[in-house]
PDB file of C-alpha atoms in Angstrom:
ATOM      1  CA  UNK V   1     -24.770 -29.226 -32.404  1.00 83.00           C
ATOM      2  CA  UNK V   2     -21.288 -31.181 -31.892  1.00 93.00           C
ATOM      3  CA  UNK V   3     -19.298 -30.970 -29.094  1.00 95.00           C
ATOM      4  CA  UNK V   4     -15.624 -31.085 -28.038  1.00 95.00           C
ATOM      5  CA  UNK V   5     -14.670 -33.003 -24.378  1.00 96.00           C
ATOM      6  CA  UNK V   6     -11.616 -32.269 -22.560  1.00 95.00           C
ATOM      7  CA  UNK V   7     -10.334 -34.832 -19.651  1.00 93.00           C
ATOM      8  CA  UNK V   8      -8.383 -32.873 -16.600  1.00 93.00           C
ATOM      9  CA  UNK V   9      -7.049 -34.584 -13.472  1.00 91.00           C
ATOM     10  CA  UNK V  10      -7.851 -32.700 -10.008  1.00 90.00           C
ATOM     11  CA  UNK V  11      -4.840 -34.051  -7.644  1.00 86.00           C
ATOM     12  CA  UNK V  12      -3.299 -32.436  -4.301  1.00 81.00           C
ATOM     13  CA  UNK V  13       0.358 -31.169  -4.258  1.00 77.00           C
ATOM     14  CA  UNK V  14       1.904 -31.464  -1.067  1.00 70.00           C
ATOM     15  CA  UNK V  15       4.150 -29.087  -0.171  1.00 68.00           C
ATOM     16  CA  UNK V  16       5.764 -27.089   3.170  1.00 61.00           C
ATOM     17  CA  UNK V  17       7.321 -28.386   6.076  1.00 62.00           C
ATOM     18  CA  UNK V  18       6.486 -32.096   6.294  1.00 58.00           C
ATOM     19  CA  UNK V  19       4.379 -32.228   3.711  1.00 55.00           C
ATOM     20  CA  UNK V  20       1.772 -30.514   6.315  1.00 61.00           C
ATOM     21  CA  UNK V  21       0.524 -27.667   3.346  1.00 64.00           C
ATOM     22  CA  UNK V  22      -1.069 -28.306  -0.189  1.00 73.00           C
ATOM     23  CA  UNK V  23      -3.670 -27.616  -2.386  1.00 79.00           C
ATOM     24  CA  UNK V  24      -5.705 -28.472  -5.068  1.00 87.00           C
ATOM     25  CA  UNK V  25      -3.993 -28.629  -8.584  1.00 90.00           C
ATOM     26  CA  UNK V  26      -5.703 -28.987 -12.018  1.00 92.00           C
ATOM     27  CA  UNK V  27      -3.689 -30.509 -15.151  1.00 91.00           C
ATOM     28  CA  UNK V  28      -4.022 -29.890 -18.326  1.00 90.00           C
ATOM     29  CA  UNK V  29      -1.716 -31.147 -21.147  1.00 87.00           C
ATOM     30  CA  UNK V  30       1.122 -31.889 -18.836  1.00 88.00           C
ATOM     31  CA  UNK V  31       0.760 -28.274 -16.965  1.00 91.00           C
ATOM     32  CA  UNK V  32      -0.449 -27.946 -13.145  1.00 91.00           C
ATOM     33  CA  UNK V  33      -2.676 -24.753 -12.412  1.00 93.00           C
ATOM     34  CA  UNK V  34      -4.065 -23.813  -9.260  1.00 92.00           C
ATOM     35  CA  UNK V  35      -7.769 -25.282  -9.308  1.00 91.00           C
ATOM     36  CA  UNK V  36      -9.402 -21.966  -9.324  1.00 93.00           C
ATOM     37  CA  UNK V  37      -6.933 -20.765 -12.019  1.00 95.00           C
ATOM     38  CA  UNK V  38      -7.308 -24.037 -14.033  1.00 94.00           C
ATOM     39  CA  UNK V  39     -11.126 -23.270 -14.126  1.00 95.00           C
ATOM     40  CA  UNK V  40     -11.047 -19.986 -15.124  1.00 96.00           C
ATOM     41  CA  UNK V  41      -8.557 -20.261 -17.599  1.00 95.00           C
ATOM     42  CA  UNK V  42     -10.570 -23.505 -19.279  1.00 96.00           C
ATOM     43  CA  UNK V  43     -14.055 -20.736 -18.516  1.00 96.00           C
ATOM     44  CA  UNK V  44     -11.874 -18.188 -20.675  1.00 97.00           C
ATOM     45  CA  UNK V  45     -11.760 -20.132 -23.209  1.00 95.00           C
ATOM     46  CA  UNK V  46     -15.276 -21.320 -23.802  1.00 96.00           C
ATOM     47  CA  UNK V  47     -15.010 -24.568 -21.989  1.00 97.00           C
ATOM     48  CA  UNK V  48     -18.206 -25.522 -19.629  1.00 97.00           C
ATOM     49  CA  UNK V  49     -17.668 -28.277 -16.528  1.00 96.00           C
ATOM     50  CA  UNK V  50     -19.817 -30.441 -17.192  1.00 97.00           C
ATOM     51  CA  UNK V  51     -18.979 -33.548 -14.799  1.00 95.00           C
ATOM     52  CA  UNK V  52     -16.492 -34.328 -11.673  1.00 93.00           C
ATOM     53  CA  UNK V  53     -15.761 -37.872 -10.707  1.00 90.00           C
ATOM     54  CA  UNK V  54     -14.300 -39.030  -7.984  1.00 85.00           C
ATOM     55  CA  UNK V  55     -11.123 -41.832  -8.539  1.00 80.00           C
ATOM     56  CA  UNK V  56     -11.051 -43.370  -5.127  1.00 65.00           C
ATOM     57  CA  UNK V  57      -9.339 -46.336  -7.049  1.00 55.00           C
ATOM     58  CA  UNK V  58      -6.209 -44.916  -7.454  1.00 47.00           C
ATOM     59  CA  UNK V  59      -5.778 -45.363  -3.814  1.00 51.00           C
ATOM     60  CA  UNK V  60      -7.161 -48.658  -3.122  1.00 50.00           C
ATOM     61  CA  UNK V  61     -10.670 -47.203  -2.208  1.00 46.00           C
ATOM     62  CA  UNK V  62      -9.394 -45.924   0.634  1.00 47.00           C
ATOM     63  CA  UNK V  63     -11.789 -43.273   2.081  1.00 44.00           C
ATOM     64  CA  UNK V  64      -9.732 -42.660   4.730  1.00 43.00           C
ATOM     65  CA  UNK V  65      -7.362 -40.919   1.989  1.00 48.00           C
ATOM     66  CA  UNK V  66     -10.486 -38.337   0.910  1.00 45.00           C
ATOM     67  CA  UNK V  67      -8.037 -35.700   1.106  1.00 58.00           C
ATOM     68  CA  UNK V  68      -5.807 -37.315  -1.489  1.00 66.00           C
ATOM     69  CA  UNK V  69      -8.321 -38.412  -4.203  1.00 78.00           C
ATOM     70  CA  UNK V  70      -7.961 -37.688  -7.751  1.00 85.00           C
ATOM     71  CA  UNK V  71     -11.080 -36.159  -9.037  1.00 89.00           C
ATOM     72  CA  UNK V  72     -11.721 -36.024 -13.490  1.00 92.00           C
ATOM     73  CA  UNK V  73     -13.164 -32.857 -14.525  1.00 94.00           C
ATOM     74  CA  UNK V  74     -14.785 -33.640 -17.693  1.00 96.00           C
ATOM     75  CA  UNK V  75     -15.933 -30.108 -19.993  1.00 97.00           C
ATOM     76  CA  UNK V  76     -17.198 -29.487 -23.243  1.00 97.00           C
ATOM     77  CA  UNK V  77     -17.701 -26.904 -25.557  1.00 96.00           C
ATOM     78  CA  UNK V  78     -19.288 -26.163 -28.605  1.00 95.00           C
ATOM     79  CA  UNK V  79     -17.459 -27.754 -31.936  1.00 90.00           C
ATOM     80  CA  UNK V  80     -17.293 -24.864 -34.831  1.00 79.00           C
ATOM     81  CA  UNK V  81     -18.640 -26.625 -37.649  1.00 65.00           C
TER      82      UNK V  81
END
């Protein structure tokens, strides 16, 4: 069997009164979705998570910035031959 991979970025958006609200975004192609909507949209459409990795990098390594870390969601699905 051959497989397709798709990369998406996991970020927080920041947003209300002094930056104090946010939540979890997924992008894909250039769009933001809501991470639960991101899922279930990439779910709809055949792709399975497969792997989440953490890019502490992008801030230095700082740990103290967990809340802030980029996270790769790496899925797959099946390649129609």
């Amino acid at each position: 069997m051959k497989w397709q991979y798709l990369e998406a970025y996991s970020s927080v958006k920041v947003e209300g009164k002094l930056n104090k609200s946010g939540h979890r975004i997924l992008t894909l192609n250039g769009q933001e979705y809501k991470l639960s909507e991101g899922l279930n949209f990439l779910g709809q459409r055949g792709w399975e998570l497969v792997a989440v990795h953490s890019l502490d990098e992008a801030h230095g390594g700082e740990f103290s910035r967990i809340r802030s870390l980029t996270y790769l969601y790496i899925f797959k699905r099946s390649l129609v031959e």
